């Protein structure tokens, strides 16, 4: 456990960024935080440095990613098919199965040292989901969870037409997190037709645009999600001036 607690979280908006570039960037920040935690263990309390926390927002060009527990057959495109869709494909080190990222989707990567907040990965996932649920409520959309499934869902109670609007997939090591959530705002949902999303073949995928029947300003959504995350985690979000 950290002796020096830091609840400040640096927010960085990466804009539209290639998936591999963003993954490498995450790995770099993740490794720095883990290395500092290891160094702190061998130092007197007075010499220990607080670990850094980050919240990254990004949009990716069309890409499919497969988590450690996923099945490759859930990608329904071969190499030629990926090329025809101008999409790329990566096997990655988060939990979960296959998912899609693309323009119009808000991807959030919290790189938090949970020792600064709470050491409970299930609570962490629920807080990420709750931030999206609270954001959707501001648009008059009731959303929630479905037992046994991660992410945020619409029609989660009666489940006559359950549909996922936000996927989750995280990695945690030494209580430091990476990867995160993918919230469909104005995303092209046709790309989900080329996969079995998260390995679930009997439930649909939706977006804020589809549910409300109009495009939604991405910056507006980002502001709401940031506010709810900061309140839930009791974090102090800040941005460094260039």
JSON list of C-alpha atoms in Angstrom, two decimals:
[
{"chain": "A", "resi": 1, "resn": "UNK", "atom": "CA", "xyz": [0.00, 0.00, 0.00]},
{"chain": "A", "resi": 2, "resn": "UNK", "atom": "CA", "xyz": [1.21, 3.51, -0.80]},
{"chain": "A", "resi": 3, "resn": "UNK", "atom": "CA", "xyz": [2.39, 5.60, 2.14]},
{"chain": "A", "resi": 4, "resn": "UNK", "atom": "CA", "xyz": [2.06, 8.74, 0.01]},
{"chain": "A", "resi": 5, "resn": "UNK", "atom": "CA", "xyz": [-1.48, 9.02, -1.38]},
{"chain": "A", "resi": 6, "resn": "UNK", "atom": "CA", "xyz": [-2.11, 10.99, -4.57]},
{"chain": "A", "resi": 7, "resn": "UNK", "atom": "CA", "xyz": [-5.67, 11.49, -5.80]},
{"chain": "A", "resi": 8, "resn": "UNK", "atom": "CA", "xyz": [-4.68, 13.93, -8.53]},
{"chain": "A", "resi": 9, "resn": "UNK", "atom": "CA", "xyz": [-5.30, 12.56, -12.03]},
{"chain": "A", "resi": 10, "resn": "UNK", "atom": "CA", "xyz": [-3.84, 14.14, -15.13]},
{"chain": "A", "resi": 11, "resn": "UNK", "atom": "CA", "xyz": [-6.32, 14.26, -18.00]},
{"chain": "A", "resi": 12, "resn": "UNK", "atom": "CA", "xyz": [-4.96, 13.97, -21.54]},
{"chain": "A", "resi": 13, "resn": "UNK", "atom": "CA", "xyz": [-7.13, 14.10, -24.66]},
{"chain": "A", "resi": 14, "resn": "UNK", "atom": "CA", "xyz": [-5.21, 12.26, -27.38]},
{"chain": "A", "resi": 15, "resn": "UNK", "atom": "CA", "xyz": [-7.69, 13.04, -30.15]},
{"chain": "A", "resi": 16, "resn": "UNK", "atom": "CA", "xyz": [-7.74, 10.54, -33.05]},
{"chain": "A", "resi": 17, "resn": "UNK", "atom": "CA", "xyz": [-4.80, 8.19, -32.55]},
{"chain": "A", "resi": 18, "resn": "UNK", "atom": "CA", "xyz": [-3.71, 4.90, -34.09]},
{"chain": "A", "resi": 19, "resn": "UNK", "atom": "CA", "xyz": [-4.48, 1.99, -31.75]},
{"chain": "A", "resi": 20, "resn": "UNK", "atom": "CA", "xyz": [-0.90, 0.69, -31.58]},
{"chain": "A", "resi": 21, "resn": "UNK", "atom": "CA", "xyz": [0.43, 4.18, -30.84]},
{"chain": "A", "resi": 22, "resn": "UNK", "atom": "CA", "xyz": [-2.08, 4.62, -28.01]},
{"chain": "A", "resi": 23, "resn": "UNK", "atom": "CA", "xyz": [-1.33, 1.14, -26.65]},
{"chain": "A", "resi": 24, "resn": "UNK", "atom": "CA", "xyz": [2.41, 1.87, -26.61]},
{"chain": "A", "resi": 25, "resn": "UNK", "atom": "CA", "xyz": [1.70, 5.18, -24.86]},
{"chain": "A", "resi": 26, "resn": "UNK", "atom": "CA", "xyz": [-0.37, 3.41, -22.21]},
{"chain": "A", "resi": 27, "resn": "UNK", "atom": "CA", "xyz": [2.34, 0.81, -21.69]},
{"chain": "A", "resi": 28, "resn": "UNK", "atom": "CA", "xyz": [4.93, 3.54, -21.18]},
{"chain": "A", "resi": 29, "resn": "UNK", "atom": "CA", "xyz": [2.88, 5.34, -18.51]},
{"chain": "A", "resi": 30, "resn": "UNK", "atom": "CA", "xyz": [1.91, 2.03, -16.90]},
{"chain": "A", "resi": 31, "resn": "UNK", "atom": "CA", "xyz": [5.54, 0.89, -16.68]},
{"chain": "A", "resi": 32, "resn": "UNK", "atom": "CA", "xyz": [6.63, 4.20, -15.16]},
{"chain": "A", "resi": 33, "resn": "UNK", "atom": "CA", "xyz": [4.01, 3.95, -12.42]},
{"chain": "A", "resi": 34, "resn": "UNK", "atom": "CA", "xyz": [4.80, 0.31, -11.61]},
{"chain": "A", "resi": 35, "resn": "UNK", "atom": "CA", "xyz": [8.55, 1.10, -11.51]},
{"chain": "A", "resi": 36, "resn": "UNK", "atom": "CA", "xyz": [7.96, 3.94, -9.05]},
{"chain": "A", "resi": 37, "resn": "UNK", "atom": "CA", "xyz": [5.88, 1.67, -6.81]},
{"chain": "A", "resi": 38, "resn": "UNK", "atom": "CA", "xyz": [8.69, -0.88, -6.75]},
{"chain": "A", "resi": 39, "resn": "UNK", "atom": "CA", "xyz": [11.31, 1.80, -5.94]},
{"chain": "A", "resi": 40, "resn": "UNK", "atom": "CA", "xyz": [9.15, 3.16, -3.13]},
{"chain": "A", "resi": 41, "resn": "UNK", "atom": "CA", "xyz": [9.17, -0.21, -1.37]},
{"chain": "A", "resi": 42, "resn": "UNK", "atom": "CA", "xyz": [12.90, 0.15, -0.73]},
{"chain": "A", "resi": 43, "resn": "UNK", "atom": "CA", "xyz": [12.83, 3.77, 0.44]},
{"chain": "A", "resi": 44, "resn": "UNK", "atom": "CA", "xyz": [12.04, 5.37, 3.80]},
{"chain": "A", "resi": 45, "resn": "UNK", "atom": "CA", "xyz": [8.59, 6.99, 3.83]},
{"chain": "A", "resi": 46, "resn": "UNK", "atom": "CA", "xyz": [10.12, 10.47, 3.77]},
{"chain": "A", "resi": 47, "resn": "UNK", "atom": "CA", "xyz": [11.87, 9.68, 0.48]},
{"chain": "A", "resi": 48, "resn": "UNK", "atom": "CA", "xyz": [8.98, 7.96, -1.30]},
{"chain": "A", "resi": 49, "resn": "UNK", "atom": "CA", "xyz": [7.40, 9.64, -4.33]},
{"chain": "A", "resi": 50, "resn": "UNK", "atom": "CA", "xyz": [3.68, 9.71, -5.00]},
{"chain": "A", "resi": 51, "resn": "UNK", "atom": "CA", "xyz": [2.62, 7.61, -7.97]},
{"chain": "A", "resi": 52, "resn": "UNK", "atom": "CA", "xyz": [1.04, 9.36, -10.93]},
{"chain": "A", "resi": 53, "resn": "UNK", "atom": "CA", "xyz": [-2.49, 8.78, -12.25]},
{"chain": "A", "resi": 54, "resn": "UNK", "atom": "CA", "xyz": [-3.78, 9.50, -15.75]},
{"chain": "A", "resi": 55, "resn": "UNK", "atom": "CA", "xyz": [-7.09, 9.57, -17.58]},
{"chain": "A", "resi": 56, "resn": "UNK", "atom": "CA", "xyz": [-6.68, 9.33, -21.35]},
{"chain": "A", "resi": 57, "resn": "UNK", "atom": "CA", "xyz": [-9.51, 9.99, -23.81]},
{"chain": "A", "resi": 58, "resn": "UNK", "atom": "CA", "xyz": [-9.02, 8.96, -27.42]},
{"chain": "A", "resi": 59, "resn": "UNK", "atom": "CA", "xyz": [-10.76, 7.96, -30.63]},
{"chain": "A", "resi": 60, "resn": "UNK", "atom": "CA", "xyz": [-9.24, 5.28, -32.84]},
{"chain": "A", "resi": 61, "resn": "UNK", "atom": "CA", "xyz": [-9.35, 4.61, -36.57]},
{"chain": "A", "resi": 62, "resn": "UNK", "atom": "CA", "xyz": [-11.33, 1.41, -37.30]},
{"chain": "A", "resi": 63, "resn": "UNK", "atom": "CA", "xyz": [-9.78, -1.42, -35.30]},
{"chain": "A", "resi": 64, "resn": "UNK", "atom": "CA", "xyz": [-10.74, -4.75, -33.73]},
{"chain": "A", "resi": 65, "resn": "UNK", "atom": "CA", "xyz": [-9.04, -5.89, -30.51]},
{"chain": "A", "resi": 66, "resn": "UNK", "atom": "CA", "xyz": [-9.10, -9.34, -28.92]},
{"chain": "A", "resi": 67, "resn": "UNK", "atom": "CA", "xyz": [-8.58, -9.77, -25.18]},
{"chain": "A", "resi": 68, "resn": "UNK", "atom": "CA", "xyz": [-6.66, -12.58, -23.49]},
{"chain": "A", "resi": 69, "resn": "UNK", "atom": "CA", "xyz": [-9.76, -14.70, -22.91]},
{"chain": "A", "resi": 70, "resn": "UNK", "atom": "CA", "xyz": [-11.21, -14.10, -26.38]},
{"chain": "A", "resi": 71, "resn": "UNK", "atom": "CA", "xyz": [-11.68, -16.44, -29.30]},
{"chain": "A", "resi": 72, "resn": "UNK", "atom": "CA", "xyz": [-10.30, -15.55, -32.71]},
{"chain": "A", "resi": 73, "resn": "UNK", "atom": "CA", "xyz": [-13.34, -17.02, -34.44]},
{"chain": "A", "resi": 74, "resn": "UNK", "atom": "CA", "xyz": [-15.37, -14.11, -33.02]},
{"chain": "A", "resi": 75, "resn": "UNK", "atom": "CA", "xyz": [-13.71, -11.97, -35.70]},
{"chain": "A", "resi": 76, "resn": "UNK", "atom": "CA", "xyz": [-15.72, -12.67, -38.85]},
{"chain": "A", "resi": 77, "resn": "UNK", "atom": "CA", "xyz": [-13.27, -11.04, -41.26]},
{"chain": "A", "resi": 78, "resn": "UNK", "atom": "CA", "xyz": [-10.12, -12.47, -42.82]},
{"chain": "A", "resi": 79, "resn": "UNK", "atom": "CA", "xyz": [-7.11, -10.34, -43.75]},
{"chain": "A", "resi": 80, "resn": "UNK", "atom": "CA", "xyz": [-8.67, -9.30, -47.06]},
{"chain": "A", "resi": 81, "resn": "UNK", "atom": "CA", "xyz": [-11.92, -8.43, -45.30]},
{"chain": "A", "resi": 82, "resn": "UNK", "atom": "CA", "xyz": [-10.10, -6.25, -42.77]},
{"chain": "A", "resi": 83, "resn": "UNK", "atom": "CA", "xyz": [-8.39, -4.43, -45.62]},
{"chain": "A", "resi": 84, "resn": "UNK", "atom": "CA", "xyz": [-11.68, -3.85, -47.43]},
{"chain": "A", "resi": 85, "resn": "UNK", "atom": "CA", "xyz": [-13.10, -2.29, -44.26]},
{"chain": "A", "resi": 86, "resn": "UNK", "atom": "CA", "xyz": [-9.97, -0.16, -43.72]},
{"chain": "A", "resi": 87, "resn": "UNK", "atom": "CA", "xyz": [-9.64, -1.82, -40.31]},
{"chain": "A", "resi": 88, "resn": "UNK", "atom": "CA", "xyz": [-6.79, -3.32, -38.31]},
{"chain": "A", "resi": 89, "resn": "UNK", "atom": "CA", "xyz": [-6.72, -6.15, -35.76]},
{"chain": "A", "resi": 90, "resn": "UNK", "atom": "CA", "xyz": [-4.71, -6.65, -32.56]},
{"chain": "A", "resi": 91, "resn": "UNK", "atom": "CA", "xyz": [-4.46, -9.31, -29.87]},
{"chain": "A", "resi": 92, "resn": "UNK", "atom": "CA", "xyz": [-3.98, -7.41, -26.63]},
{"chain": "A", "resi": 93, "resn": "UNK", "atom": "CA", "xyz": [-3.35, -7.92, -22.91]},
{"chain": "A", "resi": 94, "resn": "UNK", "atom": "CA", "xyz": [-6.65, -6.77, -21.40]},
{"chain": "A", "resi": 95, "resn": "UNK", "atom": "CA", "xyz": [-9.42, -9.01, -20.14]},
{"chain": "A", "resi": 96, "resn": "UNK", "atom": "CA", "xyz": [-12.50, -9.77, -22.21]},
{"chain": "A", "resi": 97, "resn": "UNK", "atom": "CA", "xyz": [-13.17, -10.95, -25.74]},
{"chain": "A", "resi": 98, "resn": "UNK", "atom": "CA", "xyz": [-13.31, -9.06, -29.04]},
{"chain": "A", "resi": 99, "resn": "UNK", "atom": "CA", "xyz": [-14.49, -5.51, -29.51]},
{"chain": "A", "resi": 100, "resn": "UNK", "atom": "CA", "xyz": [-14.45, -2.72, -32.06]},
{"chain": "A", "resi": 101, "resn": "UNK", "atom": "CA", "xyz": [-13.08, 0.82, -31.80]},
{"chain": "A", "resi": 102, "resn": "UNK", "atom": "CA", "xyz": [-13.60, 3.57, -34.33]},
{"chain": "A", "resi": 103, "resn": "UNK", "atom": "CA", "xyz": [-14.34, 7.24, -34.94]},
{"chain": "A", "resi": 104, "resn": "UNK", "atom": "CA", "xyz": [-17.36, 8.51, -33.01]},
{"chain": "A", "resi": 105, "resn": "UNK", "atom": "CA", "xyz": [-16.62, 6.21, -30.07]},
{"chain": "A", "resi": 106, "resn": "UNK", "atom": "CA", "xyz": [-15.26, 7.66, -26.83]},
{"chain": "A", "resi": 107, "resn": "UNK", "atom": "CA", "xyz": [-12.49, 5.40, -25.55]},
{"chain": "A", "resi": 108, "resn": "UNK", "atom": "CA", "xyz": [-11.32, 6.03, -22.01]},
{"chain": "A", "resi": 109, "resn": "UNK", "atom": "CA", "xyz": [-8.07, 4.67, -20.61]},
{"chain": "A", "resi": 110, "resn": "UNK", "atom": "CA", "xyz": [-7.70, 5.32, -16.86]},
{"chain": "A", "resi": 111, "resn": "UNK", "atom": "CA", "xyz": [-4.15, 4.56, -15.74]},
{"chain": "A", "resi": 112, "resn": "UNK", "atom": "CA", "xyz": [-4.73, 4.72, -12.02]},
{"chain": "A", "resi": 113, "resn": "UNK", "atom": "CA", "xyz": [-2.72, 3.42, -9.11]},
{"chain": "A", "resi": 114, "resn": "UNK", "atom": "CA", "xyz": [-5.65, 2.02, -7.17]},
{"chain": "A", "resi": 115, "resn": "UNK", "atom": "CA", "xyz": [-3.56, 2.17, -4.00]},
{"chain": "A", "resi": 116, "resn": "UNK", "atom": "CA", "xyz": [-4.36, 5.89, -4.19]},
{"chain": "A", "resi": 117, "resn": "UNK", "atom": "CA", "xyz": [-8.11, 5.17, -4.20]},
{"chain": "A", "resi": 118, "resn": "UNK", "atom": "CA", "xyz": [-9.18, 1.63, -3.21]},
{"chain": "A", "resi": 119, "resn": "UNK", "atom": "CA", "xyz": [-7.80, -1.82, -3.91]},
{"chain": "A", "resi": 120, "resn": "UNK", "atom": "CA", "xyz": [-10.87, -3.53, -5.32]},
{"chain": "A", "resi": 121, "resn": "UNK", "atom": "CA", "xyz": [-10.94, -4.32, -9.04]},
{"chain": "A", "resi": 122, "resn": "UNK", "atom": "CA", "xyz": [-14.65, -5.15, -9.03]},
{"chain": "A", "resi": 123, "resn": "UNK", "atom": "CA", "xyz": [-15.47, -1.80, -7.44]},
{"chain": "A", "resi": 124, "resn": "UNK", "atom": "CA", "xyz": [-13.22, -0.18, -10.03]},
{"chain": "A", "resi": 125, "resn": "UNK", "atom": "CA", "xyz": [-15.17, -1.75, -12.92]},
{"chain": "A", "resi": 126, "resn": "UNK", "atom": "CA", "xyz": [-18.51, -0.84, -11.33]},
{"chain": "A", "resi": 127, "resn": "UNK", "atom": "CA", "xyz": [-17.38, 2.79, -10.97]},
{"chain": "A", "resi": 128, "resn": "UNK", "atom": "CA", "xyz": [-16.42, 2.94, -14.65]},
{"chain": "A", "resi": 129, "resn": "UNK", "atom": "CA", "xyz": [-19.82, 1.55, -15.56]},
{"chain": "A", "resi": 130, "resn": "UNK", "atom": "CA", "xyz": [-21.57, 3.93, -13.17]},
{"chain": "A", "resi": 131, "resn": "UNK", "atom": "CA", "xyz": [-19.93, 6.97, -14.77]},
{"chain": "A", "resi": 132, "resn": "UNK", "atom": "CA", "xyz": [-21.44, 5.93, -18.12]},
{"chain": "A", "resi": 133, "resn": "UNK", "atom": "CA", "xyz": [-24.83, 5.11, -16.56]},
{"chain": "A", "resi": 134, "resn": "UNK", "atom": "CA", "xyz": [-24.96, 8.56, -14.93]},
{"chain": "A", "resi": 135, "resn": "UNK", "atom": "CA", "xyz": [-23.94, 10.24, -18.19]},
{"chain": "A", "resi": 136, "resn": "UNK", "atom": "CA", "xyz": [-26.70, 8.45, -20.10]},
{"chain": "A", "resi": 137, "resn": "UNK", "atom": "CA", "xyz": [-29.22, 9.49, -17.45]},
{"chain": "A", "resi": 138, "resn": "UNK", "atom": "CA", "xyz": [-28.42, 13.11, -18.33]},
{"chain": "A", "resi": 139, "resn": "UNK", "atom": "CA", "xyz": [-29.68, 12.34, -21.84]},
{"chain": "A", "resi": 140, "resn": "UNK", "atom": "CA", "xyz": [-32.86, 10.74, -20.50]},
{"chain": "A", "resi": 141, "resn": "UNK", "atom": "CA", "xyz": [-31.64, 7.19, -21.16]},
{"chain": "A", "resi": 142, "resn": "UNK", "atom": "CA", "xyz": [-32.02, 4.55, -18.47]},
{"chain": "A", "resi": 143, "resn": "UNK", "atom": "CA", "xyz": [-29.08, 2.16, -18.53]},
{"chain": "A", "resi": 144, "resn": "UNK", "atom": "CA", "xyz": [-27.60, -0.43, -16.20]},
{"chain": "A", "resi": 145, "resn": "UNK", "atom": "CA", "xyz": [-25.88, -3.76, -15.82]},
{"chain": "A", "resi": 146, "resn": "UNK", "atom": "CA", "xyz": [-26.78, -7.33, -16.74]},
{"chain": "A", "resi": 147, "resn": "UNK", "atom": "CA", "xyz": [-25.65, -10.03, -14.31]},
{"chain": "A", "resi": 148, "resn": "UNK", "atom": "CA", "xyz": [-22.65, -11.95, -15.58]},
{"chain": "A", "resi": 149, "resn": "UNK", "atom": "CA", "xyz": [-21.85, -9.43, -18.32]},
{"chain": "A", "resi": 150, "resn": "UNK", "atom": "CA", "xyz": [-19.55, -6.42, -18.13]},
{"chain": "A", "resi": 151, "resn": "UNK", "atom": "CA", "xyz": [-20.30, -3.05, -19.66]},
{"chain": "A", "resi": 152, "resn": "UNK", "atom": "CA", "xyz": [-23.35, -0.82, -19.77]},
{"chain": "A", "resi": 153, "resn": "UNK", "atom": "CA", "xyz": [-26.63, -1.97, -21.26]},
{"chain": "A", "resi": 154, "resn": "UNK", "atom": "CA", "xyz": [-30.00, -0.58, -22.30]},
{"chain": "A", "resi": 155, "resn": "UNK", "atom": "CA", "xyz": [-33.17, -2.58, -21.57]},
{"chain": "A", "resi": 156, "resn": "UNK", "atom": "CA", "xyz": [-31.18, -4.30, -18.84]},
{"chain": "A", "resi": 157, "resn": "UNK", "atom": "CA", "xyz": [-34.21, -5.11, -16.66]},
{"chain": "A", "resi": 158, "resn": "UNK", "atom": "CA", "xyz": [-36.86, -6.70, -18.90]},
{"chain": "A", "resi": 159, "resn": "UNK", "atom": "CA", "xyz": [-34.25, -7.62, -21.53]},
{"chain": "A", "resi": 160, "resn": "UNK", "atom": "CA", "xyz": [-36.72, -7.76, -24.42]},
{"chain": "A", "resi": 161, "resn": "UNK", "atom": "CA", "xyz": [-34.14, -6.05, -26.62]},
{"chain": "A", "resi": 162, "resn": "UNK", "atom": "CA", "xyz": [-30.97, -5.69, -24.53]},
{"chain": "A", "resi": 163, "resn": "UNK", "atom": "CA", "xyz": [-28.23, -3.73, -26.26]},
{"chain": "A", "resi": 164, "resn": "UNK", "atom": "CA", "xyz": [-24.75, -2.75, -25.19]},
{"chain": "A", "resi": 165, "resn": "UNK", "atom": "CA", "xyz": [-23.75, 0.90, -25.44]},
{"chain": "A", "resi": 166, "resn": "UNK", "atom": "CA", "xyz": [-20.42, 0.73, -23.60]},
{"chain": "A", "resi": 167, "resn": "UNK", "atom": "CA", "xyz": [-17.88, -2.10, -23.48]},
{"chain": "A", "resi": 168, "resn": "UNK", "atom": "CA", "xyz": [-15.29, -2.63, -20.73]},
{"chain": "A", "resi": 169, "resn": "UNK", "atom": "CA", "xyz": [-11.94, -4.38, -20.69]},
{"chain": "A", "resi": 170, "resn": "UNK", "atom": "CA", "xyz": [-9.14, -3.68, -18.23]},
{"chain": "A", "resi": 171, "resn": "UNK", "atom": "CA", "xyz": [-5.76, -4.90, -17.09]},
{"chain": "A", "resi": 172, "resn": "UNK", "atom": "CA", "xyz": [-4.40, -4.46, -13.57]},
{"chain": "A", "resi": 173, "resn": "UNK", "atom": "CA", "xyz": [-0.97, -5.29, -12.17]},
{"chain": "A", "resi": 174, "resn": "UNK", "atom": "CA", "xyz": [0.28, -4.21, -8.74]},
{"chain": "A", "resi": 175, "resn": "UNK", "atom": "CA", "xyz": [-3.04, -2.35, -8.54]},
{"chain": "A", "resi": 176, "resn": "UNK", "atom": "CA", "xyz": [-2.11, -0.16, -11.53]},
{"chain": "A", "resi": 177, "resn": "UNK", "atom": "CA", "xyz": [-4.77, -0.17, -14.26]},
{"chain": "A", "resi": 178, "resn": "UNK", "atom": "CA", "xyz": [-4.74, 0.23, -18.02]},
{"chain": "A", "resi": 179, "resn": "UNK", "atom": "CA", "xyz": [-7.17, -0.17, -20.94]},
{"chain": "A", "resi": 180, "resn": "UNK", "atom": "CA", "xyz": [-10.74, 0.79, -19.95]},
{"chain": "A", "resi": 181, "resn": "UNK", "atom": "CA", "xyz": [-14.05, 1.53, -21.66]},
{"chain": "A", "resi": 182, "resn": "UNK", "atom": "CA", "xyz": [-15.45, 2.15, -25.14]},
{"chain": "A", "resi": 183, "resn": "UNK", "atom": "CA", "xyz": [-18.62, 4.28, -25.19]},
{"chain": "A", "resi": 184, "resn": "UNK", "atom": "CA", "xyz": [-20.53, 4.42, -28.49]},
{"chain": "A", "resi": 185, "resn": "UNK", "atom": "CA", "xyz": [-21.52, 8.02, -29.16]},
{"chain": "A", "resi": 186, "resn": "UNK", "atom": "CA", "xyz": [-21.68, 8.56, -32.94]},
{"chain": "A", "resi": 187, "resn": "UNK", "atom": "CA", "xyz": [-19.93, 5.35, -33.95]},
{"chain": "A", "resi": 188, "resn": "UNK", "atom": "CA", "xyz": [-20.65, 3.50, -37.22]},
{"chain": "A", "resi": 189, "resn": "UNK", "atom": "CA", "xyz": [-22.41, 0.46, -35.77]},
{"chain": "A", "resi": 190, "resn": "UNK", "atom": "CA", "xyz": [-22.12, -1.50, -39.03]},
{"chain": "A", "resi": 191, "resn": "UNK", "atom": "CA", "xyz": [-18.57, -2.41, -37.99]},
{"chain": "A", "resi": 192, "resn": "UNK", "atom": "CA", "xyz": [-19.94, -4.49, -35.12]},
{"chain": "A", "resi": 193, "resn": "UNK", "atom": "CA", "xyz": [-21.53, -6.71, -37.77]},
{"chain": "A", "resi": 194, "resn": "UNK", "atom": "CA", "xyz": [-18.10, -8.14, -38.55]},
{"chain": "A", "resi": 195, "resn": "UNK", "atom": "CA", "xyz": [-17.56, -9.56, -35.05]},
{"chain": "A", "resi": 196, "resn": "UNK", "atom": "CA", "xyz": [-19.43, -11.36, -32.31]},
{"chain": "A", "resi": 197, "resn": "UNK", "atom": "CA", "xyz": [-19.06, -8.45, -29.85]},
{"chain": "A", "resi": 198, "resn": "UNK", "atom": "CA", "xyz": [-17.49, -9.57, -26.58]},
{"chain": "A", "resi": 199, "resn": "UNK", "atom": "CA", "xyz": [-18.35, -13.12, -27.66]},
{"chain": "A", "resi": 200, "resn": "UNK", "atom": "CA", "xyz": [-22.07, -12.47, -27.13]},
{"chain": "A", "resi": 201, "resn": "UNK", "atom": "CA", "xyz": [-24.10, -13.45, -30.20]},
{"chain": "A", "resi": 202, "resn": "UNK", "atom": "CA", "xyz": [-27.66, -12.92, -28.93]},
{"chain": "A", "resi": 203, "resn": "UNK", "atom": "CA", "xyz": [-27.59, -9.24, -27.92]},
{"chain": "A", "resi": 204, "resn": "UNK", "atom": "CA", "xyz": [-27.35, -6.04, -29.97]},
{"chain": "A", "resi": 205, "resn": "UNK", "atom": "CA", "xyz": [-25.04, -3.05, -29.87]},
{"chain": "A", "resi": 206, "resn": "UNK", "atom": "CA", "xyz": [-26.23, 0.55, -29.89]},
{"chain": "A", "resi": 207, "resn": "UNK", "atom": "CA", "xyz": [-24.99, 4.15, -29.65]},
{"chain": "A", "resi": 208, "resn": "UNK", "atom": "CA", "xyz": [-26.13, 7.44, -28.17]},
{"chain": "A", "resi": 209, "resn": "UNK", "atom": "CA", "xyz": [-26.68, 8.74, -31.71]},
{"chain": "A", "resi": 210, "resn": "UNK", "atom": "CA", "xyz": [-28.95, 5.80, -32.57]},
{"chain": "A", "resi": 211, "resn": "UNK", "atom": "CA", "xyz": [-30.95, 6.00, -29.35]},
{"chain": "A", "resi": 212, "resn": "UNK", "atom": "CA", "xyz": [-31.56, 9.74, -29.58]},
{"chain": "A", "resi": 213, "resn": "UNK", "atom": "CA", "xyz": [-31.88, 9.93, -33.36]},
{"chain": "A", "resi": 214, "resn": "UNK", "atom": "CA", "xyz": [-29.32, 12.69, -33.76]},
{"chain": "A", "resi": 215, "resn": "UNK", "atom": "CA", "xyz": [-25.54, 13.18, -33.54]},
{"chain": "A", "resi": 216, "resn": "UNK", "atom": "CA", "xyz": [-24.27, 14.16, -30.10]},
{"chain": "A", "resi": 217, "resn": "UNK", "atom": "CA", "xyz": [-21.32, 16.57, -29.63]},
{"chain": "A", "resi": 218, "resn": "UNK", "atom": "CA", "xyz": [-18.38, 14.47, -28.46]},
{"chain": "A", "resi": 219, "resn": "UNK", "atom": "CA", "xyz": [-16.92, 17.25, -26.33]},
{"chain": "A", "resi": 220, "resn": "UNK", "atom": "CA", "xyz": [-20.21, 17.53, -24.45]},
{"chain": "A", "resi": 221, "resn": "UNK", "atom": "CA", "xyz": [-20.16, 13.82, -23.62]},
{"chain": "A", "resi": 222, "resn": "UNK", "atom": "CA", "xyz": [-16.50, 13.94, -22.60]},
{"chain": "A", "resi": 223, "resn": "UNK", "atom": "CA", "xyz": [-17.27, 16.67, -20.08]},
{"chain": "A", "resi": 224, "resn": "UNK", "atom": "CA", "xyz": [-20.06, 14.66, -18.48]},
{"chain": "A", "resi": 225, "resn": "UNK", "atom": "CA", "xyz": [-18.03, 11.45, -18.26]},
{"chain": "A", "resi": 226, "resn": "UNK", "atom": "CA", "xyz": [-15.06, 13.30, -16.75]},
{"chain": "A", "resi": 227, "resn": "UNK", "atom": "CA", "xyz": [-17.29, 14.92, -14.14]},
{"chain": "A", "resi": 228, "resn": "UNK", "atom": "CA", "xyz": [-18.87, 11.64, -13.07]},
{"chain": "A", "resi": 229, "resn": "UNK", "atom": "CA", "xyz": [-15.54, 9.80, -12.93]},
{"chain": "A", "resi": 230, "resn": "UNK", "atom": "CA", "xyz": [-14.01, 12.53, -10.78]},
{"chain": "A", "resi": 231, "resn": "UNK", "atom": "CA", "xyz": [-16.94, 12.47, -8.37]},
{"chain": "A", "resi": 232, "resn": "UNK", "atom": "CA", "xyz": [-17.13, 8.67, -8.09]},
{"chain": "A", "resi": 233, "resn": "UNK", "atom": "CA", "xyz": [-13.40, 8.20, -7.53]},
{"chain": "A", "resi": 234, "resn": "UNK", "atom": "CA", "xyz": [-13.07, 11.43, -5.51]},
{"chain": "A", "resi": 235, "resn": "UNK", "atom": "CA", "xyz": [-10.21, 12.34, -7.82]},
{"chain": "A", "resi": 236, "resn": "UNK", "atom": "CA", "xyz": [-8.85, 15.77, -8.66]},
{"chain": "A", "resi": 237, "resn": "UNK", "atom": "CA", "xyz": [-8.66, 15.99, -12.44]},
{"chain": "A", "resi": 238, "resn": "UNK", "atom": "CA", "xyz": [-6.24, 18.47, -13.98]},
{"chain": "A", "resi": 239, "resn": "UNK", "atom": "CA", "xyz": [-4.66, 19.23, -17.34]},
{"chain": "A", "resi": 240, "resn": "UNK", "atom": "CA", "xyz": [-1.09, 20.38, -17.84]},
{"chain": "A", "resi": 241, "resn": "UNK", "atom": "CA", "xyz": [-0.74, 23.52, -19.90]},
{"chain": "A", "resi": 242, "resn": "UNK", "atom": "CA", "xyz": [1.52, 23.19, -22.94]}
]
